CSV table of C-alpha atoms in Angstrom, one decimal:
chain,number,residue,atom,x,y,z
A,114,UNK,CA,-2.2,-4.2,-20.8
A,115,UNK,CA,-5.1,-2.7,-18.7
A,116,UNK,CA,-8.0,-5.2,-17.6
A,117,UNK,CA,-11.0,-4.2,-20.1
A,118,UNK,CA,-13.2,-6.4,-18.4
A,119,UNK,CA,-13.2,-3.7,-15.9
A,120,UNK,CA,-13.0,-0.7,-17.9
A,121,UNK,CA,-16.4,-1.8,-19.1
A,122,UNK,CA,-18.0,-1.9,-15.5
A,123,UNK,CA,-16.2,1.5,-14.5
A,124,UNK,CA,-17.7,5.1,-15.3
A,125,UNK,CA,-14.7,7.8,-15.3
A,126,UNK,CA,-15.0,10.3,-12.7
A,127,UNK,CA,-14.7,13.3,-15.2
A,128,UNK,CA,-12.9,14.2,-18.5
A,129,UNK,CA,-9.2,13.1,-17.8
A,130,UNK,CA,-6.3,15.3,-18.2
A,131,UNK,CA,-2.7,14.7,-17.6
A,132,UNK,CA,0.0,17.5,-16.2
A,133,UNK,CA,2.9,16.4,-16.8
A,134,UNK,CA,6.1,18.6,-15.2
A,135,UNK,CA,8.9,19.3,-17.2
A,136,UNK,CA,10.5,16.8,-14.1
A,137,UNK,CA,9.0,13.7,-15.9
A,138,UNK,CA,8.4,14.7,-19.7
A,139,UNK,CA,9.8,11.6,-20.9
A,140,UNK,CA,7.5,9.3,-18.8
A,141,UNK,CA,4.0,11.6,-19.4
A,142,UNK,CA,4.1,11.3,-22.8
A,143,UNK,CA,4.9,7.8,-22.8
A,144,UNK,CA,1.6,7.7,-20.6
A,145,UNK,CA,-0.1,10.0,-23.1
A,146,UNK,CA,0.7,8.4,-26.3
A,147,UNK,CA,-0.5,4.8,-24.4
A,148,UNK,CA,-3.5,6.2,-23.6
A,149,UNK,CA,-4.6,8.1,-27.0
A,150,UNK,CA,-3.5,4.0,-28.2
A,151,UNK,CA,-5.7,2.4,-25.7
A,152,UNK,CA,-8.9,4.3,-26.1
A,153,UNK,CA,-9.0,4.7,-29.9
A,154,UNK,CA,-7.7,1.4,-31.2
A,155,UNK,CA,-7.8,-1.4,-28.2
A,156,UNK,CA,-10.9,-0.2,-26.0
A,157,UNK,CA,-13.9,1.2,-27.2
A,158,UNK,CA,-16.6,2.7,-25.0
A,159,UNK,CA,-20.0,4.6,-25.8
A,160,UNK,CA,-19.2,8.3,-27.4
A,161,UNK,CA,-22.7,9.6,-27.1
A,162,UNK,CA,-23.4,9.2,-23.7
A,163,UNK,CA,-23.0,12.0,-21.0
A,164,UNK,CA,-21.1,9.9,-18.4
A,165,UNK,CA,-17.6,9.2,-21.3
A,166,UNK,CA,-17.9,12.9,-22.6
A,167,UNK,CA,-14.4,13.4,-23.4
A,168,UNK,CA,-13.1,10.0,-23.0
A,169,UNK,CA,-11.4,10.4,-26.6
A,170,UNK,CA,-8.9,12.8,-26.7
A,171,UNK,CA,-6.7,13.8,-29.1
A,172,UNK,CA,-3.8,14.9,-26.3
A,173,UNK,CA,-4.6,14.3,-22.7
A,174,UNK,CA,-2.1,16.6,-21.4
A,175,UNK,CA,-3.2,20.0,-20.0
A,176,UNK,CA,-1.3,23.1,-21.5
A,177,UNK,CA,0.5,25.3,-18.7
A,178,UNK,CA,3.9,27.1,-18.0
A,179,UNK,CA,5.7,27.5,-15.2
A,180,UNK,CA,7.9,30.6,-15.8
A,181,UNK,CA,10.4,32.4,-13.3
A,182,UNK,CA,11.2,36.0,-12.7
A,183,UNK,CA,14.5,36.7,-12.8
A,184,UNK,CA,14.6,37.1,-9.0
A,185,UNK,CA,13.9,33.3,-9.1
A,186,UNK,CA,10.6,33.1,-8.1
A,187,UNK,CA,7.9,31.8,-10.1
A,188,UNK,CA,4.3,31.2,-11.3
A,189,UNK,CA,2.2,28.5,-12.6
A,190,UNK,CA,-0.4,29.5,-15.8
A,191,UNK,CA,-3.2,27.5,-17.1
A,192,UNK,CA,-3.1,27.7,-20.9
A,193,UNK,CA,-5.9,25.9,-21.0
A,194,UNK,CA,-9.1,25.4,-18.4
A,195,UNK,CA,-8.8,22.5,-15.9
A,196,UNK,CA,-12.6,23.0,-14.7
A,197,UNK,CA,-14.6,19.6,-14.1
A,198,UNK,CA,-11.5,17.3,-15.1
A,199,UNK,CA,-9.8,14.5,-13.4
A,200,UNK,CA,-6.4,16.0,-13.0
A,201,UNK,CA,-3.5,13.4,-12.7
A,202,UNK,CA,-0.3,15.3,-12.2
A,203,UNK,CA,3.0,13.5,-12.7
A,204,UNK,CA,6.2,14.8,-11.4
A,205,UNK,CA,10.0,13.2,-11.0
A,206,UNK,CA,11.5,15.4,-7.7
A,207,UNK,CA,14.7,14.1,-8.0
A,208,UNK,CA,15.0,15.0,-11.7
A,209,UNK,CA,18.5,17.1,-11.4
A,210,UNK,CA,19.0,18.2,-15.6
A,211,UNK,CA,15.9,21.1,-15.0
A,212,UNK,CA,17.7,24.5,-14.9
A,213,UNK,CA,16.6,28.0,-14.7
A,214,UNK,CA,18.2,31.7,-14.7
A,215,UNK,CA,18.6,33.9,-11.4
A,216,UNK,CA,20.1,37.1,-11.3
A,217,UNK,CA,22.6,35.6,-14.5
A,218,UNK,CA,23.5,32.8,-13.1
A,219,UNK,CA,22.6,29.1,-14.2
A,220,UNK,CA,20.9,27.1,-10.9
A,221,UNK,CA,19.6,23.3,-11.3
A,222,UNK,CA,16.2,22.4,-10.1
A,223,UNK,CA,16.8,20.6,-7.1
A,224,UNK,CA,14.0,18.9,-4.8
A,225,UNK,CA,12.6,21.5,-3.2
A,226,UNK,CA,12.2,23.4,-6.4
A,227,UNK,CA,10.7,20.8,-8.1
A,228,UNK,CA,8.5,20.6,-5.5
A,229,UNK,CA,7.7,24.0,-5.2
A,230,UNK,CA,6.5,24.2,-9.0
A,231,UNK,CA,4.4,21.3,-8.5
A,232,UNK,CA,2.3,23.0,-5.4
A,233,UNK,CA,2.0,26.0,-7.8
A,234,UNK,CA,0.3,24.0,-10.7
A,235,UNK,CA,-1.8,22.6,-8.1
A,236,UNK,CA,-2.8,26.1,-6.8
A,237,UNK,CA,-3.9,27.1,-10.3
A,238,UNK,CA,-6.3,24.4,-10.4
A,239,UNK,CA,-7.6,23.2,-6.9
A,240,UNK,CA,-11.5,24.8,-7.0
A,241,UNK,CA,-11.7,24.2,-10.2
A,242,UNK,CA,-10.9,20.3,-11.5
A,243,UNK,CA,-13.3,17.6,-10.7
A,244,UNK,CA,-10.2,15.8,-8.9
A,245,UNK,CA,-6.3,16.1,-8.4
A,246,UNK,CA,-4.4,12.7,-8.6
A,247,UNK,CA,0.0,12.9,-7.8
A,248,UNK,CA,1.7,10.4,-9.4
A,249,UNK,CA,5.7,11.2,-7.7
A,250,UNK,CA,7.6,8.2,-8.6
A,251,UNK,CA,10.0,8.9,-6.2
A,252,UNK,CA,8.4,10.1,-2.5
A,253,UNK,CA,9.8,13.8,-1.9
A,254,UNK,CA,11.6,14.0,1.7
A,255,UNK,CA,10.1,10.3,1.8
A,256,UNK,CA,13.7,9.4,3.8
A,257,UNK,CA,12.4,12.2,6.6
A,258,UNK,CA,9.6,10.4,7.8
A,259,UNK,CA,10.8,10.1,11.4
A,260,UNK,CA,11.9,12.3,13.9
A,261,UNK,CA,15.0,11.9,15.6
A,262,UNK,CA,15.8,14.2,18.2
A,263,UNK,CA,15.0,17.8,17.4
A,264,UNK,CA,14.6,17.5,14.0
A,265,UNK,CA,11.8,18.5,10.9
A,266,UNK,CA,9.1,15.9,10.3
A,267,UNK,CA,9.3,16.9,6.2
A,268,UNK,CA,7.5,13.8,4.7
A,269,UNK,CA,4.1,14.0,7.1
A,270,UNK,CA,4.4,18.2,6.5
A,271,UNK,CA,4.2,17.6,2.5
A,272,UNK,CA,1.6,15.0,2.6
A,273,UNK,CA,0.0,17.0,4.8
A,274,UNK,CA,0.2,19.8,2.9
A,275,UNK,CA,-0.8,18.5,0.1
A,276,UNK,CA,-3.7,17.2,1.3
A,277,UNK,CA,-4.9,20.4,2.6
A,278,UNK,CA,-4.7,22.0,-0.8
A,279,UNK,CA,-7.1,19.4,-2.1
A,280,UNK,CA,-5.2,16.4,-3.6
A,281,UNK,CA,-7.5,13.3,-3.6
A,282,UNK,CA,-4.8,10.8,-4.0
A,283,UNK,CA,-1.4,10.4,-3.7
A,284,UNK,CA,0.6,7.4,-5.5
A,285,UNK,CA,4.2,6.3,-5.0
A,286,UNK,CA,6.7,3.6,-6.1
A,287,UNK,CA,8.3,1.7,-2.9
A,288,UNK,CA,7.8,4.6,-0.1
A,289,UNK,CA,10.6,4.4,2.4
A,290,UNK,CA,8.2,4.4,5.2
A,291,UNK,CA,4.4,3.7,3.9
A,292,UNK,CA,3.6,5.2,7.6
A,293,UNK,CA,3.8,7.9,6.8
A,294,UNK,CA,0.3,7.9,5.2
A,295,UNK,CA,-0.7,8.0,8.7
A,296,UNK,CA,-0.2,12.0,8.7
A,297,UNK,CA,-3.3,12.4,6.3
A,298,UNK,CA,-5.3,9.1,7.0
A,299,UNK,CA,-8.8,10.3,5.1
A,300,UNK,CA,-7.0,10.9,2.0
A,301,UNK,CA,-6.1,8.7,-0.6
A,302,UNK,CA,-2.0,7.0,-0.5
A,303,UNK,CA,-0.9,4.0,-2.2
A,304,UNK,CA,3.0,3.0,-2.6
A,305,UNK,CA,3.3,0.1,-5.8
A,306,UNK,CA,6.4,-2.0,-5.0
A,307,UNK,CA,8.6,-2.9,-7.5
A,308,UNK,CA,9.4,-6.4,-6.4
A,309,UNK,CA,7.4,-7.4,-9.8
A,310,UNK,CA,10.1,-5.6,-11.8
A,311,UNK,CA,12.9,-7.1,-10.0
A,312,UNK,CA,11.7,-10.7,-10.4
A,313,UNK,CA,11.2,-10.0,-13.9
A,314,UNK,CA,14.8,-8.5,-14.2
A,315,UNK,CA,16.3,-10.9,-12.7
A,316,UNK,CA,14.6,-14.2,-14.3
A,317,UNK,CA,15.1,-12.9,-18.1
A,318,UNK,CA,18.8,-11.7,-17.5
A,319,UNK,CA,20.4,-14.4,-14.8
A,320,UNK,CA,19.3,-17.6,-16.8
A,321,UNK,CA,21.7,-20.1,-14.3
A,322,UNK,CA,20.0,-18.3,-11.0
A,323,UNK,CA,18.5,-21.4,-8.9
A,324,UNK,CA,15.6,-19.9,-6.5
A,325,UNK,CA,15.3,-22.0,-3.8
A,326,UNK,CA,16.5,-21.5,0.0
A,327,UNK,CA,19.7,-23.9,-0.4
A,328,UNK,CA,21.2,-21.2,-3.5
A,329,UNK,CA,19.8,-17.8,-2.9
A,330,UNK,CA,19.2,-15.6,0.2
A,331,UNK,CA,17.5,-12.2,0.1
A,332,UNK,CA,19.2,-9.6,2.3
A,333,UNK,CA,18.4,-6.5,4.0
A,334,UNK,CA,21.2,-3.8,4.0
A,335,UNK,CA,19.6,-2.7,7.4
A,336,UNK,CA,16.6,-2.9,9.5
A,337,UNK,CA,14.3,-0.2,8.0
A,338,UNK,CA,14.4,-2.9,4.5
A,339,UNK,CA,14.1,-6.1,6.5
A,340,UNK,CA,10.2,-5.7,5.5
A,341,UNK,CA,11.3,-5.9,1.6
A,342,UNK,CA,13.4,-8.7,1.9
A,343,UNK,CA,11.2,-10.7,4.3
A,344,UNK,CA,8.5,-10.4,1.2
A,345,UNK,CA,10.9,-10.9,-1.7
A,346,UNK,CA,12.1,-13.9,0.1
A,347,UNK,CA,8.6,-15.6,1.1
A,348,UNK,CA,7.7,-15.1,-2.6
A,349,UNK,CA,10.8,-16.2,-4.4
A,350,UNK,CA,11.0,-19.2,-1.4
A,351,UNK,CA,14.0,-18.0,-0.3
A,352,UNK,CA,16.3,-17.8,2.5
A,353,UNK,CA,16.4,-14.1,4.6
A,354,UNK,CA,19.1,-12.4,6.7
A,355,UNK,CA,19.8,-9.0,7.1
A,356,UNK,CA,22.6,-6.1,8.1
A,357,UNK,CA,22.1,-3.8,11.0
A,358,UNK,CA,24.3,-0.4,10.6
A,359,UNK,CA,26.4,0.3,14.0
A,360,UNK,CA,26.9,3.9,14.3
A,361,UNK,CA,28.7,6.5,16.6
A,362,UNK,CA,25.7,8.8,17.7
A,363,UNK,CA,28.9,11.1,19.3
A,364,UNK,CA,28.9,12.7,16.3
A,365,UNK,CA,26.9,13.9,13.1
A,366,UNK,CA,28.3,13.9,9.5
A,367,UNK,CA,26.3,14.7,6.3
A,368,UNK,CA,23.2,15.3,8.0
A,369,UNK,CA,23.2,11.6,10.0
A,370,UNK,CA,25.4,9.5,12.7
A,371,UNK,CA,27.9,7.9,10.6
A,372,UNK,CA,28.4,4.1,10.4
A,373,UNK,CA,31.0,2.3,12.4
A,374,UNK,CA,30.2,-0.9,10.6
A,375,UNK,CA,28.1,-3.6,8.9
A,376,UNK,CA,27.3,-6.5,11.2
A,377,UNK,CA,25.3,-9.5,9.5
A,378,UNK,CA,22.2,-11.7,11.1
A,379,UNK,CA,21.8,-14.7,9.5
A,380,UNK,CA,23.0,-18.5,8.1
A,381,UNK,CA,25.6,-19.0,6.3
A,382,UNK,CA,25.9,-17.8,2.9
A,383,UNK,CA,28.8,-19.4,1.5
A,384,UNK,CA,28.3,-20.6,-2.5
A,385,UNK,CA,25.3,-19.1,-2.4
A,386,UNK,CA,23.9,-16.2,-4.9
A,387,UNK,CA,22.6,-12.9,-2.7
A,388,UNK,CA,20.6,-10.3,-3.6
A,389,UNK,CA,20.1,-7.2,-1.8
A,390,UNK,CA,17.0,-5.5,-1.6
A,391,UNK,CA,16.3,-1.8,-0.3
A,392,UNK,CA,14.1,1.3,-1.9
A,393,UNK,CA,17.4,3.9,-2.8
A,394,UNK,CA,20.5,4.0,-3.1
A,395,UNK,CA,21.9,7.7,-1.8
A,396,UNK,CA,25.7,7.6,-2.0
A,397,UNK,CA,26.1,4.0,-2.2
A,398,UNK,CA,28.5,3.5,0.5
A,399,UNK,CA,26.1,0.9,2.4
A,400,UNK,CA,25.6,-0.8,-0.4
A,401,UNK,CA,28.8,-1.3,-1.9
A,402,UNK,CA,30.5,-1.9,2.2
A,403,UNK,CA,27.3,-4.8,2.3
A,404,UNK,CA,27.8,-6.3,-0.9
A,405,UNK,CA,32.0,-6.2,0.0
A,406,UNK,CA,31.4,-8.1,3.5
A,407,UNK,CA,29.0,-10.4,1.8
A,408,UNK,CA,31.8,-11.3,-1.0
A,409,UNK,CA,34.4,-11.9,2.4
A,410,UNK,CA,31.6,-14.1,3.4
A,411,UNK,CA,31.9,-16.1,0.2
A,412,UNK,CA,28.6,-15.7,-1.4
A,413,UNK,CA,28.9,-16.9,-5.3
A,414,UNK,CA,27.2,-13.7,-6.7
A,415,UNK,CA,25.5,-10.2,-5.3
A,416,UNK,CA,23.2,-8.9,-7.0
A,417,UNK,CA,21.5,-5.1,-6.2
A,418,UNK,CA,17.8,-4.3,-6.5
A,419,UNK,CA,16.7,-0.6,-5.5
């Protein structure tokens, strides 16, 4: 439930409009129909005066279509005028059901594309809306934030890029490296974590789960999530420890060094419940080899929160 106290001390920046990708239909009209909910029936604000024109809405989502030539390329059209409105665009990247036609064959969305199709909605309206919010639940490239060696720095590039084509802010769930913010530090970037969901997972499902540092320890899989689990263990009152990956940099597999082993820092975990904490799970190896060497270990219970 949004703070109303608030609401009535804020003046919207300009008439708001959702775009909502075909990547994360199900979740903008969730946000739509809350909002039509909100403003007419739980929140009432001044309809005559020129600062909430267009605060009621019937549909806050903006009509457009992204279509694609049969080459596979494609174009964003406005179906209706964006001009003067605050523009928040919602889009899932990793969204892999979205399919199109090219040359007769049947090709899935895959990140890139789904990126692709949001920077050409944005083109269609950058100059003309008030301001352009991007709400991307899960950060694209977001596990490319660093270079090693002589590699592409992907995650500053789209921030970056994103940026220059007028984006005000950008807003994330649990960014694998917040830092990277630092590639476009004038602009707007927050990253929510979702350590409020877990806890509330957790508490409402597990009802013999003792939080306290003598029956539960919060562990890292590896040293980029030690952050995470220091946090979710100072809040729960908890016991830390963590993993640290070895790996054979001789050679590369998949894109990476490949891991030689799990080795664990920390006390004792015997009879104790674990939880491990990280941002994604990719192919799940780490997490299932972690969760396996902490069961050799003896903990009571591991449970998984990504």
């Amino acid at each position: 439930m949004p703070d109303f106290q608030k609401l009535d001390t804020t003046i919207p920046v300009a008439p708001l409009k959702l775009v909502v990708m075909d990547s994360a239909r199900e979740l903008g009209d969730r946000i739509n129909t809350d909002l039509i909910d909100i403003r007419k029936h739980k929140h009432h604000m001044p309809k005559d005066e020129i600062t909430f024109k267009g605060y009621l809405q019937e549909d806050y989502r903006l009509k457009f279509s992204t279509d694609r030539f049969d080459s596979g390329e494609a174009k964003a059209t406005l179906l209706e005028s964006a001009r003067g409105q605050d523009i928040y665009l919602i889009t899932d990247v990793m969204n892999h059901s979205i399919s199109y036609q090219m040359y007769g064959f049947t090709n899935y969305k895959s990140p890139d594309d789904h990126y692709q199709d949001m920077k050409r909605v944005i083109g269609a309206i950058a100059g003309i809306a008030k301001r352009i919010n991007i709400i991307m639940p899960f950060m694209y490239e977001s596990r490319q934030h660093k270079r090693s060696g002589r590699e592409s720095l992907d995650c500053a590039v789209m921030i970056r890029e994103l940026k220059d084509m007028g984006i005000a802010n950008f807003i994330t769930f649990d960014a694998h490296d917040p830092r990277v913010a630092n590639s476009a530090p004038l602009g707007g970037f927050d990253s929510f974590l979702a350590s409020y969901q877990f806890l509330k997972a957790l508490l409402y499902n597990i009802d013999d789960l003792i939080v306290d540092k003598e029956h539960l320890t919060v562990i890292s899989p590896d040293e980029g999530a030690l952050d995470r689990a220091v946090y979710f263990a100072n809040v729960l009152g908890a016991d830390t420890g963590m993993f640290y990956k070895r790996r054979d940099y001789s050679r590369i597999v998949g894109g990476s060094n490949p891991i030689v082993a799990h080795e664990f820092l920390g006390s004792d975990i015997a009879g104790k419940d674990v939880i491990i904490i990280d941002d994604m799970i990719s192919s799940g190896g780490s997490m299932i080899d972690t969760a396996r060497q902490l069961k050799h270990m003896k903990a009571k219970r591991v449970f998984i929160c990504a």
